[in-house]
mmCIF file of C-alpha atoms and ligand atoms in Angstrom:
data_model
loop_
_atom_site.group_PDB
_atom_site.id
_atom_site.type_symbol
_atom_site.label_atom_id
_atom_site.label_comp_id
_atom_site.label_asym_id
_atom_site.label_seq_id
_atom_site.Cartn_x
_atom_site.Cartn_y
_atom_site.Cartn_z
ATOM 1 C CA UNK A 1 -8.916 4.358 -17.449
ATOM 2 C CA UNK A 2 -11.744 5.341 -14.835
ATOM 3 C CA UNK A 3 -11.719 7.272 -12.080
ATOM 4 C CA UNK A 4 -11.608 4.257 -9.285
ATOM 5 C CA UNK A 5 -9.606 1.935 -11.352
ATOM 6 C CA UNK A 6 -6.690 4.586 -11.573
ATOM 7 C CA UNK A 7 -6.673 5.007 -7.474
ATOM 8 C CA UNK A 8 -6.961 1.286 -7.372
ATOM 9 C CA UNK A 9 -3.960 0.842 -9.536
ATOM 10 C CA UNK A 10 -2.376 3.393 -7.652
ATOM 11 C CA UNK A 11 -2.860 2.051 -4.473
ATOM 12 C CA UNK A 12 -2.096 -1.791 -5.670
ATOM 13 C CA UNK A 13 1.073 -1.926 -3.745
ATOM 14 C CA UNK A 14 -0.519 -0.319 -0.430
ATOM 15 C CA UNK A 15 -3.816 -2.733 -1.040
ATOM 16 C CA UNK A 16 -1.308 -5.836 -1.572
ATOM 17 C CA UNK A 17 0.582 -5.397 1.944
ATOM 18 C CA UNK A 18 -2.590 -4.017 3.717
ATOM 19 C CA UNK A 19 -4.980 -6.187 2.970
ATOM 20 C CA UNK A 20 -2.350 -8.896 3.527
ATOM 21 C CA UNK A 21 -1.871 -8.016 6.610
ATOM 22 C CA UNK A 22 -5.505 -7.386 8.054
ATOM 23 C CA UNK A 23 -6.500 -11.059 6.530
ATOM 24 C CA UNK A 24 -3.542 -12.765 8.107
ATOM 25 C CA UNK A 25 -4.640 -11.455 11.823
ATOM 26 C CA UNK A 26 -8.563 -12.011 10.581
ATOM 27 C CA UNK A 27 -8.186 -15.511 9.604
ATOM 28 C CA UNK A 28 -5.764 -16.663 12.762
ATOM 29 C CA UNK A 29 -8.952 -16.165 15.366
ATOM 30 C CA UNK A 30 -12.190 -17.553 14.770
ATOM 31 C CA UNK A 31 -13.888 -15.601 17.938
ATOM 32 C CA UNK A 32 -14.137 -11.788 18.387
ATOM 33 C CA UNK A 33 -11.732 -10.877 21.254
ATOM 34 C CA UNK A 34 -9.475 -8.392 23.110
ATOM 35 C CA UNK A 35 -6.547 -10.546 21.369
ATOM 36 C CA UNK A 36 -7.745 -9.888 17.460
ATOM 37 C CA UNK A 37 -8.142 -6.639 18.695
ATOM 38 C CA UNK A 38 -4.477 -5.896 19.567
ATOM 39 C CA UNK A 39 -3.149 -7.579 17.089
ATOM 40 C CA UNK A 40 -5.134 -5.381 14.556
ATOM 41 C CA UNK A 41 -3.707 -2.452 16.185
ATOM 42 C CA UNK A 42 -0.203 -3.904 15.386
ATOM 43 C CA UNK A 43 -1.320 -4.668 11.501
ATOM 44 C CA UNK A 44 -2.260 -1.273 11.538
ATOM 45 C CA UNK A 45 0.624 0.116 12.779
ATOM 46 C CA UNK A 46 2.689 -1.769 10.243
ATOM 47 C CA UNK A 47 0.994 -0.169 7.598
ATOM 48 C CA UNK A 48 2.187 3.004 7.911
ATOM 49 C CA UNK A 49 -0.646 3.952 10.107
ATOM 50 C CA UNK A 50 0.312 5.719 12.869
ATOM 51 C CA UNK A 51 -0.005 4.467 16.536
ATOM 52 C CA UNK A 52 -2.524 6.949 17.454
ATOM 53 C CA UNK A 53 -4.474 6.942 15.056
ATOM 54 C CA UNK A 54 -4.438 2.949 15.096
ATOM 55 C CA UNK A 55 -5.573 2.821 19.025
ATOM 56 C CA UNK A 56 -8.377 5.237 17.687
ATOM 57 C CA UNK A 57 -9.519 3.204 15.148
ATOM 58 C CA UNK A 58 -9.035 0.067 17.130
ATOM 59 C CA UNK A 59 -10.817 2.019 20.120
ATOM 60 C CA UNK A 60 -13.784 2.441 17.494
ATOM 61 C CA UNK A 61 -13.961 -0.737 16.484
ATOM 62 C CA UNK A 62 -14.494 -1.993 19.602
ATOM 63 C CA UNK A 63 -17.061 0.128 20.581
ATOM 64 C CA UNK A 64 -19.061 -1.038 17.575
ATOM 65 C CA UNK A 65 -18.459 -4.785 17.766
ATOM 66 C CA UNK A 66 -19.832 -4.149 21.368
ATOM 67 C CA UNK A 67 -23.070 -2.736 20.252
ATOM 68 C CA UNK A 68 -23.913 -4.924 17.270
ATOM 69 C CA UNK A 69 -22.762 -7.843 19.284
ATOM 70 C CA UNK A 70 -20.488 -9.200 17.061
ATOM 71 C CA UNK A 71 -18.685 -12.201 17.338
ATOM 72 C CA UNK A 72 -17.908 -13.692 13.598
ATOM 73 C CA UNK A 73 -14.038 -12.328 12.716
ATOM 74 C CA UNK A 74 -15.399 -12.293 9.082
ATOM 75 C CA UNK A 75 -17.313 -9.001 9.745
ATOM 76 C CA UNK A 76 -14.677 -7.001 11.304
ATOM 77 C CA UNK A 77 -13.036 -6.571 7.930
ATOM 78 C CA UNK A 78 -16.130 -4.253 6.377
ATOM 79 C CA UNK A 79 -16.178 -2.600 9.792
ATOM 80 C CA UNK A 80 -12.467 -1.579 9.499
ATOM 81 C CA UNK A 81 -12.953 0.058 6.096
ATOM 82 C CA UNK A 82 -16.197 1.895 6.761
ATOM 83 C CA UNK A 83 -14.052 3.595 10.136
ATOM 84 C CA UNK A 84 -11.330 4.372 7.868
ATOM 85 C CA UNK A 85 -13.465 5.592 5.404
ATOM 86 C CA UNK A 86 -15.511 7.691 7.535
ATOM 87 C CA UNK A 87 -12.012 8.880 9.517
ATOM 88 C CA UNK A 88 -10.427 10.284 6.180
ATOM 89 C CA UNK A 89 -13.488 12.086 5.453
ATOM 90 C CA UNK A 90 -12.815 15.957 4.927
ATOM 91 C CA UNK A 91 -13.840 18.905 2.731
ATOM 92 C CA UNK A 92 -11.059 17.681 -0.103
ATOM 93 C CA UNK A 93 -12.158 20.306 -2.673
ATOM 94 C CA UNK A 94 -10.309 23.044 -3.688
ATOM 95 C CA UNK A 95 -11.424 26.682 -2.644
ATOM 96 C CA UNK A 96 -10.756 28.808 -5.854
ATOM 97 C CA UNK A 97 -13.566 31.313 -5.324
ATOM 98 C CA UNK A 98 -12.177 34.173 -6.782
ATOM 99 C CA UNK A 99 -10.558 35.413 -9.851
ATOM 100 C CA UNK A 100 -7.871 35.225 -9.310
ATOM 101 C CA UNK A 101 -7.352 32.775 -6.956
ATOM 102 C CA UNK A 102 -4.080 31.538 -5.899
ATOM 103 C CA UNK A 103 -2.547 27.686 -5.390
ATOM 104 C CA UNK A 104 1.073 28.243 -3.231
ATOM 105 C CA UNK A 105 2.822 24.621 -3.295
ATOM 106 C CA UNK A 106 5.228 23.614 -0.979
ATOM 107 C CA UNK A 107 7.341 21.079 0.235
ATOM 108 C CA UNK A 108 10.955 19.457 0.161
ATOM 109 C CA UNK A 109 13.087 18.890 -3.085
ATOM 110 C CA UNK A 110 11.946 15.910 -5.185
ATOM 111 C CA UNK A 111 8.598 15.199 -3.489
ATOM 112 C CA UNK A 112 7.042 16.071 -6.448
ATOM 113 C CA UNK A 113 5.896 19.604 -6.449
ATOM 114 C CA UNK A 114 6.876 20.678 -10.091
ATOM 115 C CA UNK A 115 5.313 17.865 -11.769
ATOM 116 C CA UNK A 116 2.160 18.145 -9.449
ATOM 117 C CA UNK A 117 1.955 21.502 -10.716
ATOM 118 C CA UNK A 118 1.856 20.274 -14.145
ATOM 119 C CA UNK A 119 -1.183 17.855 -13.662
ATOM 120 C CA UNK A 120 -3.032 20.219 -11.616
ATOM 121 C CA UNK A 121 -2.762 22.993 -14.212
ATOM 122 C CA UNK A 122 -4.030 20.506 -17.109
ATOM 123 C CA UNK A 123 -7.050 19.452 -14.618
ATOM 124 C CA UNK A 124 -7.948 22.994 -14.024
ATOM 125 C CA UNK A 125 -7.205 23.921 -17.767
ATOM 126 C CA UNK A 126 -9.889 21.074 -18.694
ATOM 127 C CA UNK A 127 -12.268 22.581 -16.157
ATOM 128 C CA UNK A 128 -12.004 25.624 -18.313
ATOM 129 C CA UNK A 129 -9.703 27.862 -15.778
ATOM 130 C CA UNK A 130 -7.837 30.336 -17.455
ATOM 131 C CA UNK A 131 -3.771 28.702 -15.278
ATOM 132 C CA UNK A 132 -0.839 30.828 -15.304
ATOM 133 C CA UNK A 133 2.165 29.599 -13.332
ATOM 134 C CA UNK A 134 4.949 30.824 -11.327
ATOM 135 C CA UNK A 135 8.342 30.229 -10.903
ATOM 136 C CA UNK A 136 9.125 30.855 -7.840
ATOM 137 C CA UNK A 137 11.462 27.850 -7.235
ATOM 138 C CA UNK A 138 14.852 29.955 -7.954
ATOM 139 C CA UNK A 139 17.307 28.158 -6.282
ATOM 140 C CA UNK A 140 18.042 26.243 -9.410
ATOM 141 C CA UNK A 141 18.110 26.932 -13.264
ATOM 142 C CA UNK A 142 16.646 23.725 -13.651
ATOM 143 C CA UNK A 143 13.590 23.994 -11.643
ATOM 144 C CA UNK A 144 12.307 26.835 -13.840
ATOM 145 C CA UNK A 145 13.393 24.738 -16.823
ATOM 146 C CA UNK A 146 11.508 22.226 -15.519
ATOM 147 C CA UNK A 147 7.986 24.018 -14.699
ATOM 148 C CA UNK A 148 8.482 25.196 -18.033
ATOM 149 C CA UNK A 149 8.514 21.770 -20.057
ATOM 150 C CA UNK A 150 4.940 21.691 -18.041
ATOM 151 C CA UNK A 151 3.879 24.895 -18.962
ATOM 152 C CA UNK A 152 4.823 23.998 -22.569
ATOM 153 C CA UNK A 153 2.946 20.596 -22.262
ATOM 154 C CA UNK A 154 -0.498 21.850 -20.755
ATOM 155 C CA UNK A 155 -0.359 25.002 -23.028
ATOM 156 C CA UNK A 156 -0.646 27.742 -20.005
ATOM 157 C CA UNK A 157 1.656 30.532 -19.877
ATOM 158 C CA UNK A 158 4.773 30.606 -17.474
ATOM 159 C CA UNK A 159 6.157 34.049 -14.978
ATOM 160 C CA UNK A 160 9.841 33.266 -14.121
ATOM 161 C CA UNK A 161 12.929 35.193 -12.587
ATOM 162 C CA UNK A 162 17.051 34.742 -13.126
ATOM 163 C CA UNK A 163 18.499 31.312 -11.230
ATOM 164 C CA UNK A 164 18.621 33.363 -7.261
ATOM 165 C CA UNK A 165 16.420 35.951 -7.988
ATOM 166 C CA UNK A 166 14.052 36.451 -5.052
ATOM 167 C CA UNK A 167 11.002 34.265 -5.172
ATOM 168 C CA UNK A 168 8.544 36.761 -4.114
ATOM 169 C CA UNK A 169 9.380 38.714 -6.983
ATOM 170 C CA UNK A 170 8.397 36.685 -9.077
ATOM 171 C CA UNK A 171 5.588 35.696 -7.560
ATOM 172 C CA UNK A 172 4.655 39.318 -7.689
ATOM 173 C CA UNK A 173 5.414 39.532 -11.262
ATOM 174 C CA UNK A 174 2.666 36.526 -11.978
ATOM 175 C CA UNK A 175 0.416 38.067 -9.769
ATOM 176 C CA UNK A 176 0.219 41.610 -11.862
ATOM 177 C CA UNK A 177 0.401 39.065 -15.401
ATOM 178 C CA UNK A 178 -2.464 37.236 -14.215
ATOM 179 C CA UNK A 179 -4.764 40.691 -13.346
ATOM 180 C CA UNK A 180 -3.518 42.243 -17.036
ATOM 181 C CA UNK A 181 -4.447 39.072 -18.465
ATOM 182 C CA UNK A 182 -7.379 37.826 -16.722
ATOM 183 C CA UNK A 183 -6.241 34.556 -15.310
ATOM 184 C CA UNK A 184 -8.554 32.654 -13.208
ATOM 185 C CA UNK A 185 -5.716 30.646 -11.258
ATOM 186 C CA UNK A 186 -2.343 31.245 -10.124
ATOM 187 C CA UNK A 187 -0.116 28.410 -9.367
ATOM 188 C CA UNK A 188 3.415 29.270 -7.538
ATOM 189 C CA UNK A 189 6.007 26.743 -7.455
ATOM 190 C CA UNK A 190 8.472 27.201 -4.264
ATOM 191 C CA UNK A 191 11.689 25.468 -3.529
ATOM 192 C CA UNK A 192 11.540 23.255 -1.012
ATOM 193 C CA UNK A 193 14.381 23.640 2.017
ATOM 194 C CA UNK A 194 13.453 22.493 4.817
ATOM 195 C CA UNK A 195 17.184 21.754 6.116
ATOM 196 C CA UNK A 196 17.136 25.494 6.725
ATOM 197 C CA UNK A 197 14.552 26.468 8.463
ATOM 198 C CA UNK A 198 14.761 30.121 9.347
ATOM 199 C CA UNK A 199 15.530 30.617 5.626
ATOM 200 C CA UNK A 200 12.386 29.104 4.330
ATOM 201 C CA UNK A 201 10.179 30.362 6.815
ATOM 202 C CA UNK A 202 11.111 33.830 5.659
ATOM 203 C CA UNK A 203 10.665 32.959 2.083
ATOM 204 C CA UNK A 204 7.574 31.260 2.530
ATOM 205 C CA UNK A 205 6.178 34.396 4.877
ATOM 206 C CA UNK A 206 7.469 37.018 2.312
ATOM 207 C CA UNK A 207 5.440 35.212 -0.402
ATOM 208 C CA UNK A 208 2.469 35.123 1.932
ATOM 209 C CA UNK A 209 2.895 39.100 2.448
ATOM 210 C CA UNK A 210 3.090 40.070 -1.468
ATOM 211 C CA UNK A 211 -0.072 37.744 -2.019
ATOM 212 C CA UNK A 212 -1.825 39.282 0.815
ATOM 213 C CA UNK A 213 -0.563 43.046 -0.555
ATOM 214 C CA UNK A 214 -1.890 42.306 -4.193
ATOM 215 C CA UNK A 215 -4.470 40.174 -3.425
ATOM 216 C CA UNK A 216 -5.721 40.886 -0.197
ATOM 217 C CA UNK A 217 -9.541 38.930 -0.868
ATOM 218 C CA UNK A 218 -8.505 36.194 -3.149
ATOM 219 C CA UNK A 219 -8.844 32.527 -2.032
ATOM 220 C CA UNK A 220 -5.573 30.837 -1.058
ATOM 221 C CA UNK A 221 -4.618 27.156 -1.245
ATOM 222 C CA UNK A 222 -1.477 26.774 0.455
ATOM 223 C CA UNK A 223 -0.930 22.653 -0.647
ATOM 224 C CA UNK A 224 1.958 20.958 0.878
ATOM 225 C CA UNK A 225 3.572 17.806 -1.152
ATOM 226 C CA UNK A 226 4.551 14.926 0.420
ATOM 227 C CA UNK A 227 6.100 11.862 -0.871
ATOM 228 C CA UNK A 228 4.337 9.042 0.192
ATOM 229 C CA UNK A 229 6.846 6.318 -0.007
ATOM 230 C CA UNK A 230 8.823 8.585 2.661
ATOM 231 C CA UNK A 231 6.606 6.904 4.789
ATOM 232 C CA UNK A 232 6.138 8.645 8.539
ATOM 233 C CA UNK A 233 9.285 10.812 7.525
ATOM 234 C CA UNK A 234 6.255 12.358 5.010
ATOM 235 C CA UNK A 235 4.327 13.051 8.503
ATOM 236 C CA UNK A 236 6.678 14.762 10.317
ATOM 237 C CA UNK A 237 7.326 16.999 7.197
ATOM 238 C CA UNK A 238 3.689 17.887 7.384
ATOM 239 C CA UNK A 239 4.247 18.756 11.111
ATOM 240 C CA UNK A 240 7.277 20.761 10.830
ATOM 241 C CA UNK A 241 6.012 22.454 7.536
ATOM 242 C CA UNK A 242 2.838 22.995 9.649
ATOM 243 C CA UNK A 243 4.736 25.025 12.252
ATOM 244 C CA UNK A 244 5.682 27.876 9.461
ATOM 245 C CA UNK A 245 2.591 28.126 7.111
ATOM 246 C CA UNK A 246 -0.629 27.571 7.467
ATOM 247 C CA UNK A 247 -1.487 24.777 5.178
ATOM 248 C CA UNK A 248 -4.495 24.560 3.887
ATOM 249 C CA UNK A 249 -4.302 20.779 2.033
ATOM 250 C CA UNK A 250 -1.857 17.647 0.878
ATOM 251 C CA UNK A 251 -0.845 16.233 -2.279
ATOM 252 C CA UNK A 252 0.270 12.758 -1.707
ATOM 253 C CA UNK A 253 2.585 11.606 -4.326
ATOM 254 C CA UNK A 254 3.828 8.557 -6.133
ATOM 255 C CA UNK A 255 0.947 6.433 -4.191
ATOM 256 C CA UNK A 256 1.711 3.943 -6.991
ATOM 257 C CA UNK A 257 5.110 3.495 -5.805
ATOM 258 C CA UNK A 258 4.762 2.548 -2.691
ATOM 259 C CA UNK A 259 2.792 0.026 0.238
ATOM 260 C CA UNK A 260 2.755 2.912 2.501
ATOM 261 C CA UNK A 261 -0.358 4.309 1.352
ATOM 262 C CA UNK A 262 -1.705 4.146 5.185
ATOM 263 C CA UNK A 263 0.223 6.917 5.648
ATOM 264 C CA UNK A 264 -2.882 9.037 4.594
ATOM 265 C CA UNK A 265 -4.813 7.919 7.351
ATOM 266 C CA UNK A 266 -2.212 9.480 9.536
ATOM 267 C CA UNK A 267 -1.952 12.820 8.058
ATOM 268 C CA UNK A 268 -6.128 13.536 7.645
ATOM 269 C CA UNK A 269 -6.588 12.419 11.229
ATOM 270 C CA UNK A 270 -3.449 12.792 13.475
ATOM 271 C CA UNK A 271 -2.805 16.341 11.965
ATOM 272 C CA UNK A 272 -6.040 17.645 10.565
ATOM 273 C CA UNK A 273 -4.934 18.482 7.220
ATOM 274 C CA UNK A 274 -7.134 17.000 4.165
ATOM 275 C CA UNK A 275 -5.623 15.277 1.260
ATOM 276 C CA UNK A 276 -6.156 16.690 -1.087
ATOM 277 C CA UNK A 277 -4.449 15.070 -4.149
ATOM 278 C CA UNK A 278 -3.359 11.552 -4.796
ATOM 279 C CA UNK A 279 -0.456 10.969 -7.123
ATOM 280 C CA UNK A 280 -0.430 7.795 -8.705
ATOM 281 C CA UNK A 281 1.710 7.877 -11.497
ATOM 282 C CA UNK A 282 4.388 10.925 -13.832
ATOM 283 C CA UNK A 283 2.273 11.515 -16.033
ATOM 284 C CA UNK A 284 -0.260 14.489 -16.761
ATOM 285 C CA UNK A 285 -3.254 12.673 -16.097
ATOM 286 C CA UNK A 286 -2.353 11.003 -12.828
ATOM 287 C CA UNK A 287 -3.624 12.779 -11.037
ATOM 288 C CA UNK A 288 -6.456 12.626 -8.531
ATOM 289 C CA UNK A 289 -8.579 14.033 -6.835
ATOM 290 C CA UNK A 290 -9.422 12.605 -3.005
ATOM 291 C CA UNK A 291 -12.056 10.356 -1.867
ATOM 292 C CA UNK A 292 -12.411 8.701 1.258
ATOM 293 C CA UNK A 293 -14.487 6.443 0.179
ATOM 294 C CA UNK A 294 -13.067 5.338 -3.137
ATOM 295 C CA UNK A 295 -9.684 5.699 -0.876
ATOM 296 C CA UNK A 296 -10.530 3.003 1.668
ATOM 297 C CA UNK A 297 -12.204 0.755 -0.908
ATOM 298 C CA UNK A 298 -9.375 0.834 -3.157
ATOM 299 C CA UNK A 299 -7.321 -0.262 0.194
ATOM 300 C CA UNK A 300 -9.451 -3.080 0.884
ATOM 301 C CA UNK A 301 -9.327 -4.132 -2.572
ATOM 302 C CA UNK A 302 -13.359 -3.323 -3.446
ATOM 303 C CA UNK A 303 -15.223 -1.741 -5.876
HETATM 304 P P1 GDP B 1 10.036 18.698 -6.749
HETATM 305 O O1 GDP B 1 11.512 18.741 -6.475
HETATM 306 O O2 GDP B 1 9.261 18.666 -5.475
HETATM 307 O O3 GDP B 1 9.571 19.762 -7.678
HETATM 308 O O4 GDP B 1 9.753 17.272 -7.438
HETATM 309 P P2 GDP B 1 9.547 16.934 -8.988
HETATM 310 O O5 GDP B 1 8.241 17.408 -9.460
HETATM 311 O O6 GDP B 1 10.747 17.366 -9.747
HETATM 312 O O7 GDP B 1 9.458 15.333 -8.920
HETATM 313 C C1 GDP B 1 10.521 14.510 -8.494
HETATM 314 C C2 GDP B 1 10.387 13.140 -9.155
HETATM 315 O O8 GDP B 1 9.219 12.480 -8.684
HETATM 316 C C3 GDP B 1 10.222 13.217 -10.671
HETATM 317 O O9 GDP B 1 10.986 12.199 -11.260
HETATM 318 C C4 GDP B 1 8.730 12.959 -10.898
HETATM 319 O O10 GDP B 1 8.456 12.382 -12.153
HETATM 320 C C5 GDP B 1 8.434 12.000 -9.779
HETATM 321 N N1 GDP B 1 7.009 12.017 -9.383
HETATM 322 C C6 GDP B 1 6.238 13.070 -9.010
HETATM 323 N N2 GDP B 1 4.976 12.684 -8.701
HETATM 324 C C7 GDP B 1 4.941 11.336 -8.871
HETATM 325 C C8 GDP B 1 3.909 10.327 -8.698
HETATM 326 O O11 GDP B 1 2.765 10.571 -8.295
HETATM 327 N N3 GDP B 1 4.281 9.033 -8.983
HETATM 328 C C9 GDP B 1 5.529 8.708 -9.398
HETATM 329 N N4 GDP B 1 5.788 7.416 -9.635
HETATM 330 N N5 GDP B 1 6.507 9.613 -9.560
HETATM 331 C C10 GDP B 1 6.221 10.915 -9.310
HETATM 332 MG MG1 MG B 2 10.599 21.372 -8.468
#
């Protein structure tokens, strides 16, 4: 399957509501006015995309209907998606400048994180970097278990630690494996609990120290997972996990499983951190890599 036809698969659920929603308002006016306008904003906001960020877009919208005077409804739909498009536009690469360089992932149990792990280490593999992972989710036997099938599966080696041993011991541990061996990328698994804040904040900042003690020039990606059908629960994770590490991208999961896709929109604009990632699907291969513009056609259903 091709690169735009597995976000547009992905996003088939989002597209089907969306799209739905922007023709219904579209086709009920047959002039350009302050009316279509507001109930856009509402369509918008229905969609998962968040009220701010809907006035803004709305705002824009206007101003450009204004200057290219504007008045057939019709047009307003290619108008909406080149905004969007240009709105979710961001440096989505990852920085991995440096050998090695480090990917931290974060986020709240069952948003995905493991299994992201997984595809990103069998995309980087095929790229030709040398992956070695981390367990550093030791809260459970199973999570380690679990990173392991991955490991396994994608063929790159795995660090680990006892169920409760401290996580930034073994994220020490890969770090000194991946210098004796070579490895071009480091990928840390975390556990993910939020309920306790203090707790993970320390975890997460202890991590942050041993990387910065071993590694004190390599490039970082700190990527935060969020589970897009959690809808604007997945934005207020962002902010929250904001507010104790400095994040420095998103990987929005199981896209396919939801219409809330619009929630994207949100989280590049309202809190200035680029997506990343888009996951559309559990297995190896589905995942992908972020593009505004194949991102807002794939919303509005073109090609
Ligand atoms: P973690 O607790 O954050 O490590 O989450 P896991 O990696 O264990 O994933 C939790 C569940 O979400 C698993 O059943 C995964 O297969 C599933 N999952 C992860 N990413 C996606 C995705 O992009 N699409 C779908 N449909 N399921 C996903
Ligand atoms: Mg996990």
């Amino acid at each position: 399957m091709g690169f735009f036809s597995k976000i547009a698969n992905g996003l088939k659920k989002t597209r089907d509501s969306f799209t739905g929603a922007i023709s219904n308002v579209l086709s009920g006016f047959t002039k350009v006015d302050e009316e279509l306008f507001e109930s856009l904003e509402e369509a918008l906001v229905m969609s998962d995309i968040g009220v701010h960020t809907a006035m803004d877009i709305c705002g824009q919208l206007r101003e450009r209907v204004k200057k290219e005077s504007v008045t057939d409804p019709a047009l307003i739909r290619g108008m909406l998606r080149d905004i969007i498009s240009e709105k979710l536009d961001c440096d989505c690469r990852l920085h991995l400048d440096t050998k090695p360089s480090v990917i931290l992932v974060i986020g709240v149990n069952g948003v995905g994180k493991t299994t992201t792990i997984g595809k990103l280490a069998s995309r980087l593999k095929s790229d030709g970097k040398k992956v070695i992972l981390g367990a550093a989710d030791t809260f459970r036997a199973a999570a380690t278990e679990q990173l392991g099938i991955w490991a396994e599966r994608c063929g790159v080696p795995m660090i680990s630690g006892a169920e409760g041993a401290d996580p930034a011991s073994v994220v020490y541990d890969t770090v000194a494996a991946a210098k004796s061996r070579g490895d071009d990328v480091i990928i840390c698994d975390t556990a993910g609990r939020l309920h306790n804040k203090k707790n993970l904040m320390d975890e997460l900042a202890k991590i942050s120290r041993i990387i910065g003690r071993e590694l004190p020039d390599a490039s970082k990606e700190t990527l935060l997972v969020l589970d897009a059908t959690t809808g604007q629960n997945a934005v207020n994770q962002a902010r929250e996990f904001g507010s104790v590490s400095d994040i420095s991208g998103i990987v929005l999961t199981k896209l396919d499983g939801t219409a809330r896709g619009g929630v994207v929109v949100t989280i590049n604009s309202e809190l200035s951190m680029p997506v990343k990632f888009v996951g559309v699907g559990e297995q190896i291969d589905d995942l992908q890599p972020f593009d505004a513009k194949q991102f807002a056609a794939g919303l509005f259903d073109e090609e």
